[in-house]
CSV table of N, CA and C in Angstrom, one decimal:
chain,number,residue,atom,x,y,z
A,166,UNK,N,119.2,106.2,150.1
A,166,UNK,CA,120.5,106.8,149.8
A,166,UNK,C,120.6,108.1,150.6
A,167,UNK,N,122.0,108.2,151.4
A,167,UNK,CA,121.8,109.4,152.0
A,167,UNK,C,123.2,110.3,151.2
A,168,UNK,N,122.9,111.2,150.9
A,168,UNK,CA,124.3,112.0,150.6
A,168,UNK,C,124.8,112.9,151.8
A,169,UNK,N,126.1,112.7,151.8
A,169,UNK,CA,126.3,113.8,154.0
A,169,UNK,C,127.1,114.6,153.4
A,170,UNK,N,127.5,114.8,151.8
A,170,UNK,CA,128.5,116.1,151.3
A,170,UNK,C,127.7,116.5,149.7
A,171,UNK,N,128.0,117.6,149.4
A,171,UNK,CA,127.8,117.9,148.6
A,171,UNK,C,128.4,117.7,147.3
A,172,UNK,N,127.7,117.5,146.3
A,172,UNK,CA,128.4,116.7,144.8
A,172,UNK,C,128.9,118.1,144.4
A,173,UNK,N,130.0,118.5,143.7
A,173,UNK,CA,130.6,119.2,142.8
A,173,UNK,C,130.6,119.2,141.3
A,174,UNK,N,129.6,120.3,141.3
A,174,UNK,CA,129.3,120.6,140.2
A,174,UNK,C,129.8,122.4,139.9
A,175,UNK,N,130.1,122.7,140.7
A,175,UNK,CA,130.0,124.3,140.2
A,175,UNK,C,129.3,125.3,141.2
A,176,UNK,N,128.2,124.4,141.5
A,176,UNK,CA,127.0,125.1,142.5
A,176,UNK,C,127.4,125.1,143.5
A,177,UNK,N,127.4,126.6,144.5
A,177,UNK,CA,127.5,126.4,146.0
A,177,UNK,C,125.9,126.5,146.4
A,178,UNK,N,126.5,125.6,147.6
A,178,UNK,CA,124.9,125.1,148.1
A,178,UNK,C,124.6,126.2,149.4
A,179,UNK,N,123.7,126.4,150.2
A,179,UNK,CA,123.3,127.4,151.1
A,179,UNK,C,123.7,127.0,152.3
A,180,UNK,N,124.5,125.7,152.7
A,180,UNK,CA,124.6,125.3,154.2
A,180,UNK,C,126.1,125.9,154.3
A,181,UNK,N,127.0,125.7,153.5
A,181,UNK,CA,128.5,125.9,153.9
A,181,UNK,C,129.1,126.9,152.9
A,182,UNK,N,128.4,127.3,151.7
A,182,UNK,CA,129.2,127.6,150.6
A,182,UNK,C,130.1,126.7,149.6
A,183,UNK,N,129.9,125.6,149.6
A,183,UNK,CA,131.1,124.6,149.2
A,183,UNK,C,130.2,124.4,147.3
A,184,UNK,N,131.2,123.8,146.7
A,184,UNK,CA,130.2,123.9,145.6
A,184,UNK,C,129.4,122.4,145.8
A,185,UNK,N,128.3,122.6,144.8
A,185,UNK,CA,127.6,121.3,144.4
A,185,UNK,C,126.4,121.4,144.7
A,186,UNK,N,125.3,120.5,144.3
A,186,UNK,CA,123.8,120.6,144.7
A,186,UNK,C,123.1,120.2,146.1
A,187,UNK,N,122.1,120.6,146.2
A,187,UNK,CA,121.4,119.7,147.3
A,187,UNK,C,120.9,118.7,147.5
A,188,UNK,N,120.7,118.1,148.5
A,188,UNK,CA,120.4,117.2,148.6
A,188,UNK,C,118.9,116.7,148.1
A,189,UNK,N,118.1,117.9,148.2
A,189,UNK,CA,116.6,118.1,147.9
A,189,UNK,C,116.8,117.7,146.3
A,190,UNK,N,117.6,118.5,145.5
A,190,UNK,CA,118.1,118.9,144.4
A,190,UNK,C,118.2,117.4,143.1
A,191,UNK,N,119.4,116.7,144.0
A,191,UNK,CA,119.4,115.2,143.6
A,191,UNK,C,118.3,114.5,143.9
A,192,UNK,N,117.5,114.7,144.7
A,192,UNK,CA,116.2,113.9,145.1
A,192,UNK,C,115.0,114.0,143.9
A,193,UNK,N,115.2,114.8,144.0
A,193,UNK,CA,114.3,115.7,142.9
A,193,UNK,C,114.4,115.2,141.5
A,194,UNK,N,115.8,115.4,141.0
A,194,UNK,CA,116.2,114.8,140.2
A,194,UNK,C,116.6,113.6,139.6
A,195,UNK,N,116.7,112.8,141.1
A,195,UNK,CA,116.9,111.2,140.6
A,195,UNK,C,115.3,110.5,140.5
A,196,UNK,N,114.0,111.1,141.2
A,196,UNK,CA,112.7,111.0,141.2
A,196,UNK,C,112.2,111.2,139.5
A,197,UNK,N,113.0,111.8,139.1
A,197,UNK,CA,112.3,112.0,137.8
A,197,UNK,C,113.2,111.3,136.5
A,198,UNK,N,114.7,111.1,136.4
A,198,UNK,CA,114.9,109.8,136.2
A,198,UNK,C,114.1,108.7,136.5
A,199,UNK,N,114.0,108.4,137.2
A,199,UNK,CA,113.5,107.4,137.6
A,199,UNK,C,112.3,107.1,136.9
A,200,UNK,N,111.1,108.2,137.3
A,200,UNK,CA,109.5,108.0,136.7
A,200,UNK,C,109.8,108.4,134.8
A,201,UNK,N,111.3,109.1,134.9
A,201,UNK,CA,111.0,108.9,132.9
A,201,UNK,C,111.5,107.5,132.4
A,202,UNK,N,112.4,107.2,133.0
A,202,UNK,CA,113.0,105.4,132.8
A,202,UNK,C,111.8,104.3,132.8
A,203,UNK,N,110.9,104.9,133.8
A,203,UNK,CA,110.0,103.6,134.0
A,203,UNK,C,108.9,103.5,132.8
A,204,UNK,N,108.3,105.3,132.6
A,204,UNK,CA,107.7,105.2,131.2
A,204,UNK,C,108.0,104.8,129.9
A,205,UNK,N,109.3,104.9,129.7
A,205,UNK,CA,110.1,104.4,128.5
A,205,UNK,C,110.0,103.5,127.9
A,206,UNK,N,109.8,102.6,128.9
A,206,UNK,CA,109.6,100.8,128.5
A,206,UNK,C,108.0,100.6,128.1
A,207,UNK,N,107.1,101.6,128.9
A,207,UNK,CA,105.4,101.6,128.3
A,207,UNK,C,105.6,102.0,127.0
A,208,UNK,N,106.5,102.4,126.3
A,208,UNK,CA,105.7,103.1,125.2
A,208,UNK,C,106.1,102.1,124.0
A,209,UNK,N,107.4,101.2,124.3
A,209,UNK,CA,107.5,99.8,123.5
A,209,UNK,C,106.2,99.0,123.6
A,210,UNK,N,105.4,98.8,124.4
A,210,UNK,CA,105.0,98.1,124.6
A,210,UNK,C,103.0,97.9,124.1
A,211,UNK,N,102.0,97.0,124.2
A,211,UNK,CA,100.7,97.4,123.4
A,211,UNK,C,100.2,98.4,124.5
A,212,UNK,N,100.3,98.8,125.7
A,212,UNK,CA,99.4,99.4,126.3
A,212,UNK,C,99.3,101.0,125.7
A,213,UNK,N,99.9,101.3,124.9
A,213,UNK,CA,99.2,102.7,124.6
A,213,UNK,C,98.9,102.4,122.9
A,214,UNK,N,99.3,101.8,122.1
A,214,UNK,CA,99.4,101.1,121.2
A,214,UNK,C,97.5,101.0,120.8
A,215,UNK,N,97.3,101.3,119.6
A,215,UNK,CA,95.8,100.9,119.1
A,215,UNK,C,95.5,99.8,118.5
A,216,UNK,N,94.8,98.9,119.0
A,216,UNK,CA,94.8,97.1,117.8
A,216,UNK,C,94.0,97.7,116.6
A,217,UNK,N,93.9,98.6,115.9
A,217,UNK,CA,92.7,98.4,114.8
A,217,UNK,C,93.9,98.0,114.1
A,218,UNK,N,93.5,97.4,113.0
A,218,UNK,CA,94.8,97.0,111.8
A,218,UNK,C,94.3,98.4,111.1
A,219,UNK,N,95.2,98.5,109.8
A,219,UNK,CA,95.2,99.5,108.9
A,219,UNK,C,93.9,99.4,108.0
A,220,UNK,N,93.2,100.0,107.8
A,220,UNK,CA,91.8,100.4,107.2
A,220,UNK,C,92.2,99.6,105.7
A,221,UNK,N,91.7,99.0,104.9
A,221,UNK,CA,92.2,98.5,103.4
A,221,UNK,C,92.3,99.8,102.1
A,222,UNK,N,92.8,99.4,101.9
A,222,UNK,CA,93.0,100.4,100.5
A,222,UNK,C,91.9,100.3,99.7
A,223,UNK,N,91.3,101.3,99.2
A,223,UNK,CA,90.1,101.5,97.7
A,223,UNK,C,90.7,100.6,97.1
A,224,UNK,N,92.2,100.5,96.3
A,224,UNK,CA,92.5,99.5,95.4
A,224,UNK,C,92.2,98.2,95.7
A,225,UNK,N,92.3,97.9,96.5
A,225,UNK,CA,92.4,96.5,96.9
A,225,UNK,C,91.6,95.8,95.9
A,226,UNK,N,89.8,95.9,96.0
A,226,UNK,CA,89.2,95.1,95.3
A,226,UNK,C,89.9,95.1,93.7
A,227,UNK,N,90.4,96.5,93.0
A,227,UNK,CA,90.6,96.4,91.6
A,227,UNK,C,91.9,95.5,91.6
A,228,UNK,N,92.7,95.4,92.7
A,228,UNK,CA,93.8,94.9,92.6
A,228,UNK,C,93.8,93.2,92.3
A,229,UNK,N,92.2,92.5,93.5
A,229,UNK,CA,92.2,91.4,93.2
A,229,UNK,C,91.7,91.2,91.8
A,230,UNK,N,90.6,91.9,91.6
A,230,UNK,CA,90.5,91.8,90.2
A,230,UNK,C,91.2,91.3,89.1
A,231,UNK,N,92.1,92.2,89.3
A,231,UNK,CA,93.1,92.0,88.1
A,231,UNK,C,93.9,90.7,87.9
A,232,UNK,N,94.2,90.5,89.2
A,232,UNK,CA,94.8,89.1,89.6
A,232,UNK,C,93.6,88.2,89.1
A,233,UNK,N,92.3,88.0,89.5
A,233,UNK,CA,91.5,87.0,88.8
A,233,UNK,C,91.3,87.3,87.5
A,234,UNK,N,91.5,88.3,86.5
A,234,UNK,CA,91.3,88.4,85.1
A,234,UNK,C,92.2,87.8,84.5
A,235,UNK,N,93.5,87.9,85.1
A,235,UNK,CA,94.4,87.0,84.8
A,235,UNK,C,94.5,85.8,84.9
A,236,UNK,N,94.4,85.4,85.8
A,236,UNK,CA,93.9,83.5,86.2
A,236,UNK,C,92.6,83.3,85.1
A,237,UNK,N,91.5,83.9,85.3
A,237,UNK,CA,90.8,83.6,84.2
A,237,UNK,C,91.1,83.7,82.3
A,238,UNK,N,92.2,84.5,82.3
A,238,UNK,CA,92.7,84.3,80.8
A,238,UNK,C,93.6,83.0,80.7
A,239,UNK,N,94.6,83.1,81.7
A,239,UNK,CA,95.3,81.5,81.5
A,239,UNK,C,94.5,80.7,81.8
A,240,UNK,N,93.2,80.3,82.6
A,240,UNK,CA,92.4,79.2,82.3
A,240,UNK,C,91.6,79.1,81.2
A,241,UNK,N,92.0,80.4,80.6
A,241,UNK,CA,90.9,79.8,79.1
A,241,UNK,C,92.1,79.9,78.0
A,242,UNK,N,93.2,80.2,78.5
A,242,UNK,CA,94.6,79.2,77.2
A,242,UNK,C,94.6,77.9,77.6
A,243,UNK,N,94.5,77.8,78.8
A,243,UNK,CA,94.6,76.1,79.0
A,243,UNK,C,93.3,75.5,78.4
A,244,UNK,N,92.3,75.6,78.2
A,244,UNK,CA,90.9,75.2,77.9
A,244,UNK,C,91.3,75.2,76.3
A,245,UNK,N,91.6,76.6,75.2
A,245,UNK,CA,91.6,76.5,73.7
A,245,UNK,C,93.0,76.9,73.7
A,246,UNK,N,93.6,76.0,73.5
A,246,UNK,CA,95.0,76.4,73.0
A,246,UNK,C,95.2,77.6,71.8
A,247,UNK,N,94.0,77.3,71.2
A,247,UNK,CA,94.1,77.7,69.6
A,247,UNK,C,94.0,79.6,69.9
A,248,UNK,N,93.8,79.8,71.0
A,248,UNK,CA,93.5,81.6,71.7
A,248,UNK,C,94.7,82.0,72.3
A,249,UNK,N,95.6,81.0,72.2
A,249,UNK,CA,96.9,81.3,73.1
A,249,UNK,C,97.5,82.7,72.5
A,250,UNK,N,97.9,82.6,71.2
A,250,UNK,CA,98.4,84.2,70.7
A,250,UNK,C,97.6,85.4,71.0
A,251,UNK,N,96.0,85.1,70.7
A,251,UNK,CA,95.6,85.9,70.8
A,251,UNK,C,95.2,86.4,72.7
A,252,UNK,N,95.4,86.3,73.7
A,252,UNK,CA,94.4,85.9,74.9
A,252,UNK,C,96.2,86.1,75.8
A,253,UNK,N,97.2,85.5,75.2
A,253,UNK,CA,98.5,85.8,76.4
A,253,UNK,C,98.8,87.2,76.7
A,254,UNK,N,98.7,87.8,75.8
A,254,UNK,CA,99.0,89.8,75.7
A,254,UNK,C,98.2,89.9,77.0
A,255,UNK,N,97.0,89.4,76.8
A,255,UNK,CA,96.0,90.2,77.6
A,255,UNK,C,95.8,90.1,79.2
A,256,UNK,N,96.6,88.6,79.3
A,256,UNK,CA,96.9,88.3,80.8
A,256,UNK,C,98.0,88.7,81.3
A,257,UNK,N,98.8,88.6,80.2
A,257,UNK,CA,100.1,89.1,80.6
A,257,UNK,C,100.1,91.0,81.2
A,258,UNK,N,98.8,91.2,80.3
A,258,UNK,CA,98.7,93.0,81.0
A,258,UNK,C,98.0,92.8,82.7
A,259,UNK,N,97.1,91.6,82.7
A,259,UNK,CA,96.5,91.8,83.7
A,259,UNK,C,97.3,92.0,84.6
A,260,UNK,N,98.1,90.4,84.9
A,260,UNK,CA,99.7,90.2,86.0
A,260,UNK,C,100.0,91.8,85.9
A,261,UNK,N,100.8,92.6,85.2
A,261,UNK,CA,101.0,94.0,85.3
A,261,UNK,C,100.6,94.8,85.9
A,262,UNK,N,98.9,95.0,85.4
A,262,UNK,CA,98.0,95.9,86.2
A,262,UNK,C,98.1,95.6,87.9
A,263,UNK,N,98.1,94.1,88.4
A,263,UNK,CA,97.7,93.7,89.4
A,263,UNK,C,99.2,94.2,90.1
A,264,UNK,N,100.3,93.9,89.4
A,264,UNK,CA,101.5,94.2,89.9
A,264,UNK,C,101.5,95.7,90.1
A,265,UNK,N,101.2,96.6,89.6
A,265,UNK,CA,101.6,97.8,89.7
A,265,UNK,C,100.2,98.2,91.1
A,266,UNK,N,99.5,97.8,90.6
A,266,UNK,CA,98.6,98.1,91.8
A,266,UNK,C,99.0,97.7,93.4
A,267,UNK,N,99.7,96.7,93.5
A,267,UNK,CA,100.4,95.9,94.6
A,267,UNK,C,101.5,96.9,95.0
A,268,UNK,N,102.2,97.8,94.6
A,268,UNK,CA,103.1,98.5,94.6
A,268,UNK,C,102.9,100.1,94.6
A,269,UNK,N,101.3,100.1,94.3
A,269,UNK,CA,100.9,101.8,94.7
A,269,UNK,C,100.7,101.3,96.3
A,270,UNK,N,99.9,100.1,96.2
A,270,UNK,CA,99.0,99.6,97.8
A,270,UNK,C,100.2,99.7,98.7
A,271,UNK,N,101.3,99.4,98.4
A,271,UNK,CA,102.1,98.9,99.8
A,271,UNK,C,102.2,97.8,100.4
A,272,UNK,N,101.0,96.8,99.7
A,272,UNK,CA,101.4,95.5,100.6
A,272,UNK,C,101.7,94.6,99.5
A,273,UNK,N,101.8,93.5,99.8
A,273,UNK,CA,102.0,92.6,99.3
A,273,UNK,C,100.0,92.1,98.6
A,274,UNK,N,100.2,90.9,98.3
A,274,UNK,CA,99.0,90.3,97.7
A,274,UNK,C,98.8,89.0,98.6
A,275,UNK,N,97.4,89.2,99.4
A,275,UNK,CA,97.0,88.1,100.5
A,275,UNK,C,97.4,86.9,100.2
A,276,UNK,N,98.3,86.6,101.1
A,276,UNK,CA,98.7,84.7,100.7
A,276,UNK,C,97.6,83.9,101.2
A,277,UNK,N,97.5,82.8,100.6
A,277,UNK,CA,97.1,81.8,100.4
A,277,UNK,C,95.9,81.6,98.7
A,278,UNK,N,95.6,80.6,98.3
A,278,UNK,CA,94.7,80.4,97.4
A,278,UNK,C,93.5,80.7,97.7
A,279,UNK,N,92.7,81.3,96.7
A,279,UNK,CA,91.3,81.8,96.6
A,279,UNK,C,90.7,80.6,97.0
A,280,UNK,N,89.5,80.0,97.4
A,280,UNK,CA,88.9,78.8,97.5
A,280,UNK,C,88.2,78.6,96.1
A,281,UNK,N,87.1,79.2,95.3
A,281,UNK,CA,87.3,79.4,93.9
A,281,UNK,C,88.1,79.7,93.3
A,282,UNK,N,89.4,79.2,92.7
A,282,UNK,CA,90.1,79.7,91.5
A,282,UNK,C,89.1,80.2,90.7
A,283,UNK,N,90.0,81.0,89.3
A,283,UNK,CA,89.5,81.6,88.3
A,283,UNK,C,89.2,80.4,87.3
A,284,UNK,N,88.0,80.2,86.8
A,284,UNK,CA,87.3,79.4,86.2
A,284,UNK,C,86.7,79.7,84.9
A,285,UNK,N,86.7,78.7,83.7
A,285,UNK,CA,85.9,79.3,82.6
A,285,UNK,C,84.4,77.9,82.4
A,286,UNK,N,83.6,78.7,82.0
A,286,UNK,CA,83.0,77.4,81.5
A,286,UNK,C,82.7,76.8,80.5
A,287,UNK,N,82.5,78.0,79.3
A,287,UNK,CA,82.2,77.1,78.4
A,287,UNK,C,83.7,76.5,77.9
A,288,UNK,N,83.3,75.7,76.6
A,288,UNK,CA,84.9,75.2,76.4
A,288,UNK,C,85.0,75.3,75.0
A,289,UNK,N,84.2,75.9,74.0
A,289,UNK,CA,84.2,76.5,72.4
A,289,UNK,C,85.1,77.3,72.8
A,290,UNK,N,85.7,78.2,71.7
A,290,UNK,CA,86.1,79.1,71.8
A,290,UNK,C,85.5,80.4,71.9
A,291,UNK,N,84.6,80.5,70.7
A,291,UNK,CA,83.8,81.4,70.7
A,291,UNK,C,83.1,81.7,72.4
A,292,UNK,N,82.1,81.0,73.0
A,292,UNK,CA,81.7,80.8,74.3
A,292,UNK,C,83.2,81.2,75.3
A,293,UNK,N,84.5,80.8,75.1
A,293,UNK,CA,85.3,81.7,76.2
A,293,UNK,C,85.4,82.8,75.9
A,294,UNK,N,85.5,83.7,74.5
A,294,UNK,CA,85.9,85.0,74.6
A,294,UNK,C,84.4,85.5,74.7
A,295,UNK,N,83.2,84.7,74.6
A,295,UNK,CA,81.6,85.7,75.2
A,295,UNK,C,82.5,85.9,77.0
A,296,UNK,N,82.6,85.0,78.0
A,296,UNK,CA,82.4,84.8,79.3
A,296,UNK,C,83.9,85.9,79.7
A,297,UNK,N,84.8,85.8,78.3
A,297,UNK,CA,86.3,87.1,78.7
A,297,UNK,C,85.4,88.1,78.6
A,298,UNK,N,84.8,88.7,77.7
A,298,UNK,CA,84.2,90.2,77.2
A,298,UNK,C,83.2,90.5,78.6
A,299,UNK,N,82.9,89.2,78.7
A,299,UNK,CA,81.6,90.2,79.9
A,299,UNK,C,82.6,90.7,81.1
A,300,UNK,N,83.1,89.7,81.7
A,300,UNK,CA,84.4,89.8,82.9
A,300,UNK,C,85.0,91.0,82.4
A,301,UNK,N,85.7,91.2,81.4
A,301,UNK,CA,86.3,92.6,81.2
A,301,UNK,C,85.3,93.5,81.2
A,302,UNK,N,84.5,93.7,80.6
A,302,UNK,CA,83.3,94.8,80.5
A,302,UNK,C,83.4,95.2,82.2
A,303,UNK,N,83.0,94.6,82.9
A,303,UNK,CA,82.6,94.9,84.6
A,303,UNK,C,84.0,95.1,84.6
A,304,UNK,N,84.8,95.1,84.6
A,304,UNK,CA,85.9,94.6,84.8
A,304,UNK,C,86.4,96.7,84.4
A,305,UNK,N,86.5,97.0,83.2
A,305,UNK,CA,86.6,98.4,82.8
A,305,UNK,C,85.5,99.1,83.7
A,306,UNK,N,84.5,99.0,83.7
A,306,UNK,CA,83.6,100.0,84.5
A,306,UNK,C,84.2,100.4,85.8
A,307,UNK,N,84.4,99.2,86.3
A,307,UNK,CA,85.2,99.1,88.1
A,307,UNK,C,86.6,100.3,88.0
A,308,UNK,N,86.9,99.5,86.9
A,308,UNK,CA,88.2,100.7,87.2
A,308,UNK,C,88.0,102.3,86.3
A,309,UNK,N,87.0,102.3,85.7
A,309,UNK,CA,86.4,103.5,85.2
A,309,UNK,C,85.8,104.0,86.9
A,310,UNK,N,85.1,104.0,87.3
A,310,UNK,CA,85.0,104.1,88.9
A,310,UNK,C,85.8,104.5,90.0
A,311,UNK,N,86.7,103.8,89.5
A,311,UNK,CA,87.8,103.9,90.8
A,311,UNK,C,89.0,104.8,90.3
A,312,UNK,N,88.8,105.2,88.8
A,312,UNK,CA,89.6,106.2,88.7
A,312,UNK,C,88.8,107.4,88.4
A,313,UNK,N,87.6,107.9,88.2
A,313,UNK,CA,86.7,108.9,88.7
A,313,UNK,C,86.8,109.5,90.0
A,314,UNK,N,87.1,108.3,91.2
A,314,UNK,CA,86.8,108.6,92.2
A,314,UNK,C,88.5,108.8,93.2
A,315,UNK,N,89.3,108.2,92.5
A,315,UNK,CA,90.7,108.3,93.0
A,315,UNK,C,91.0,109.5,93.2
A,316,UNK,N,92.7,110.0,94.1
A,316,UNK,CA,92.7,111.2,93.9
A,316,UNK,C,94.1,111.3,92.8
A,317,UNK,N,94.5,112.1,92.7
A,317,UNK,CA,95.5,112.4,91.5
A,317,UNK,C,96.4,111.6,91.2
A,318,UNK,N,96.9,111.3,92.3
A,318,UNK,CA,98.1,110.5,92.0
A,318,UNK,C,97.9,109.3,91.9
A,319,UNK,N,96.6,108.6,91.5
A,319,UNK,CA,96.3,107.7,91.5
A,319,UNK,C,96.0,107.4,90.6
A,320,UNK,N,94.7,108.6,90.0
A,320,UNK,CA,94.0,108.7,89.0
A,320,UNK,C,94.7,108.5,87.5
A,321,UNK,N,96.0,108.7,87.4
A,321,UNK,CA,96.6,108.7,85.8
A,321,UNK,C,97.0,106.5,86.1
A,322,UNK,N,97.3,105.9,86.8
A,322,UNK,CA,97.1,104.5,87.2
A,322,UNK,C,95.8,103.9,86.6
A,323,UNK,N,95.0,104.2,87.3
A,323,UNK,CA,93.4,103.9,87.1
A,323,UNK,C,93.0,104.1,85.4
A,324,UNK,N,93.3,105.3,84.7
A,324,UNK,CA,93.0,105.7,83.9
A,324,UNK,C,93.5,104.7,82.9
A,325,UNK,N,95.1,104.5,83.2
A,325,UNK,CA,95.7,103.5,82.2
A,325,UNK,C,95.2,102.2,82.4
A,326,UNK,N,94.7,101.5,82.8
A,326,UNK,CA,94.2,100.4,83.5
A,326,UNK,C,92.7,100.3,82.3
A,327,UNK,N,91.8,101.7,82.7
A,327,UNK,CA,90.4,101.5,82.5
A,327,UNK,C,90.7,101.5,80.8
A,328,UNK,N,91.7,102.3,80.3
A,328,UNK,CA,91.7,102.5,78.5
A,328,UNK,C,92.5,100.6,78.5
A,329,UNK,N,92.8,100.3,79.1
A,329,UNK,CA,93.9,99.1,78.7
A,329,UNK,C,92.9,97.7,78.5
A,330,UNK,N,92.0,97.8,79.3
A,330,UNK,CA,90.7,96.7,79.8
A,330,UNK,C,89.6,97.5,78.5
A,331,UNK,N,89.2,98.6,78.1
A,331,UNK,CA,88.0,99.1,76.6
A,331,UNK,C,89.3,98.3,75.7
A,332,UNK,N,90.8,98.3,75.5
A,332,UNK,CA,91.0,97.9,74.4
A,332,UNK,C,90.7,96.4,74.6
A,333,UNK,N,91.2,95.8,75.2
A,333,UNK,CA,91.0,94.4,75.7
A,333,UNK,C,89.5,93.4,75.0
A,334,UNK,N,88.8,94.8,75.4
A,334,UNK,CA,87.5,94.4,74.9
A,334,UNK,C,87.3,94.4,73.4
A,335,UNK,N,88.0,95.1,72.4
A,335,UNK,CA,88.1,95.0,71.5
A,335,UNK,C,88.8,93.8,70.7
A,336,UNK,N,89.7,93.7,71.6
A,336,UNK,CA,90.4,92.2,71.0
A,336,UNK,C,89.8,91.1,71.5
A,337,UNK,N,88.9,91.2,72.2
A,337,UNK,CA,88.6,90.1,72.3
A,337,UNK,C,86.8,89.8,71.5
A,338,UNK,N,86.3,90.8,70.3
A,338,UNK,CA,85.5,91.0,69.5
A,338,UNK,C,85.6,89.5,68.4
């Protein structure tokens, strides 16, 4: 590109007095348009971009948890019907816990099926609420744990969770 007059801008230039910039001036300045235009499109793009994915959240494990305590309470309504009144409260808190935890986390909850579903084995009744009590027992300590170890805004979450799973354990006595 050659310019043989000067652009009008205001500026007189040093060759004639006329206004407008130099030639050096526009060079200069269409050079660096140019090299900022071209970086622009790098910075959409992965090359400066880091692949690590996001680190998982501490919740995470208590979150599946909760989700399997619950599968494991409806498979042991489907197993003794006769536990349904007593045993639905209690999954119906888990779904809860697991929900509210999914919603401190920010993500969603991993799709697809576990390859083990939640499973019971014995099929008395008595024998499902021994195999509920132990699963909640671990089950309260974890989140006694993870709310010791949370930080504040977390910690009153965890707290309600770990008192919600000791009562759990009592109804299921």
């Amino acid at each position: 590109m050659v310019l043989t007059c000067p652009v009008a801008t205001g500026r007189t230039t040093q060759r004639n007095g006329a206004p407008g910039h130099s030639r050096r001036n526009l060079l200069r300045a269409g050079a660096l348009v140019a090299l900022g235009g071209a970086a622009v499109p790098l910075t959409g793009c992965d090359l400066f971009d880091d692949d690590q994915p996001p680190a998982p959240d501490p919740l995470e494990p208590l979150a599946a948890e909760a989700a399997e305590l619950e599968g494991r309470y409806r498979a042991a309504i489907a197993a003794a019907a006769t536990l349904a009144d007593r045993l639905t409260p209690i999954a119906d808190a888990h779904q809860a816990h697991a929900a509210e935890l999914r919603k401190v986390i920010g993500r969603p909850a991993p799709s697809g099926t576990p390859a083990a579903g939640p499973t019971v084995t014995a099929t008395d009744p008595q024998g499902l609420l021994a195999e509920l009590r132990q699963a909640e027992q671990q089950a309260r300590e974890n989140a006694a744990k993870a709310c010791a170890a949370a930080p504040g805004e977390r910690a009153a979450l965890l707290g309600s969770i770990a008192a919600a799973r000791a009562t759990h354990l009592e109804v299921l006595k």
